[in-house]
Amino acid sequence: MIVRQFISWIRTAPAGERAEATRALARAWLISDLTEDDRIAAEGALLMLLDDPSPLVRQAMAEVFARSADAPAAIVQALSADQPAIALPVLEHSPLLIDADLVDIVATGSDEMQCAIARRINLPASVAAAIAEVGSAAAALELIENPYAGLAPFSWDRIVERHGHLAAIRESMLQLEDLPSATRLALVAKLSDTLAQFVVARNWLGSDRADRIAGEARERSTVNIAARAFGDDMQNLITHLRATGQLTAGLILRALLSGNLDLFGAALAELSGLPYGRVSALLNDRGGNGLQALLRRAGLPESTYAAFRVALEASHEVGYVDSGDGAARLHRRMVERVLTHCETDHSAAEPLLILLRRFATESAREDARMFCEELAAEDAIAVLPYDDDLIAA
C-alpha cells in the first residue's frame, strides 16, 4: 500500500523531493523488513524511476546501491551504463558487476568511467588488461596507483608501449618495488628516447651522437637493473633484451667489467642455448678453453674473445660483488687491465678499443665522483658541533 501511494505521489512531486524519496525507498529495499508484495512493488517502482527525467533521482539510487551486494542486479546494470555522474560510484564499487560487464564498459565508456573501474578493489587481471590495452592515460595511471589491481606482465608492457612517453606514467611505475625488471628497462628506454629527441629538436646535439649517448645510458641502466634481478625476473629480462636486440657483445662485456657475473652468465646461457649451470662451469674453467668455446657458441665476435678472457680473469681476482651498487658500476681496475691488454694486442678491432676507452673514461669519472662525495661527507662530519655534555652522557 505504501509503495502504491509513493508511485502515485511521485508523478507530480518536484525533482529534489523525488530524489530524496527515491533514496528512502532504495534504503528501505536494503534494510527494511518488507513483505513479499511490497518488495515486488518497490522493485517495480525503482525500475520505473530509471526513466525519471531528472538525473538527481537516478543519482540517489546509485549512491545507495553502489556498494551493496543485495541491490537489484538489473537496476545496478542500468545505472552502470548511465551518464558518468550517475555511473561512477557504481562502476567503482558495485560487487554485482561481472568482469565481462567491466571489460565492455572499458571498451565503450568515457575516460571518467575507465578511471572509476581502474580504482576498483581487487580488480581482476582481465579487466586490468582491458584498461592497459584500450584505456586512456588517466585510467592507466589510476591502474598503476591501485594497490589492489592484478596486472599480468604483458599488461605492464602494454602500458609502457602506449603511455611510457608520459612522465607521470613513468614516475608512478618506477616507484613500484615489484615492477618486473624487463618492464623497468622498457621505461628507461622510453625515457632515453624522449630525452634524445628533445636534445636533437633543440639542436643541442646531433642525432647520431644523441642516439649513442642514449644507447650508453640504456646499457648502464640495464646493468643497474639486472643487479637487482634474480630467478625468473632475471630470465625475463634476458629474454626481453634478446627480443629487442639489446643483448649485444658490448652490453655483455659491460656486465662482466661491472662484476655482474649473474647477468654475464645468464646472457651467455641465453645466446648459447646451454643450461645456466653448464655455463657457470665453463666460466670457472681457469684454462680459458671453455670460455672461448662458449663465446663462439653464443655467436659473439671473435675479436672480443681476448677482452672477455682478460676481464674474466680479473673478475676472478676481484671476486664476486654482492651489493647491487657494486654489480652495477664499471670496475676501473678491470677496465684498465683489459684496455691495456687490447692496446698491445694487434688483433684487437678498433671498435672494441673505442668501446673500452669509453668504459675507461666512464669508470674514471665515476670513481672521481664517489671520491668527492666521500670527501664532502667527511667534511660534513668534521664540522658537526662538539657537545661535551652529550659525550659525557
Short mmCIF file of N, CA, C and O in Angstrom, two decimals, residues 29 98 184 195 210 324 376:
data_model
loop_
_atom_site.label_atom_id
_atom_site.label_comp_id
_atom_site.label_asym_id
_atom_site.label_seq_id
_atom_site.Cartn_x
_atom_site.Cartn_y
_atom_site.Cartn_z
N TRP A 29 14.56 -0.86 0.61
CA TRP A 29 14.79 -2.13 -0.09
C TRP A 29 15.93 -2.92 0.57
O TRP A 29 15.87 -4.13 0.73
N ILE A 98 30.02 -7.99 -13.21
CA ILE A 98 30.95 -9.08 -13.51
C ILE A 98 32.06 -8.57 -14.42
O ILE A 98 31.98 -7.47 -14.97
N ARG A 184 60.73 -2.36 -16.29
CA ARG A 184 61.51 -1.21 -15.81
C ARG A 184 62.50 -0.75 -16.90
O ARG A 184 62.68 0.44 -17.13
N LEU A 195 64.36 11.86 -24.23
CA LEU A 195 65.40 12.86 -24.00
C LEU A 195 66.25 13.08 -25.25
O LEU A 195 66.63 14.21 -25.56
N ALA A 210 73.38 11.91 -30.12
CA ALA A 210 72.30 11.75 -29.14
C ALA A 210 71.88 10.29 -29.02
O ALA A 210 71.65 9.78 -27.92
N GLY A 324 74.20 -4.49 -4.73
CA GLY A 324 73.61 -4.09 -6.00
C GLY A 324 74.42 -2.99 -6.66
O GLY A 324 74.65 -2.99 -7.86
N ALA A 376 83.25 15.12 0.81
CA ALA A 376 82.21 16.02 1.29
C ALA A 376 81.54 15.46 2.54
O ALA A 376 81.23 16.21 3.48
#
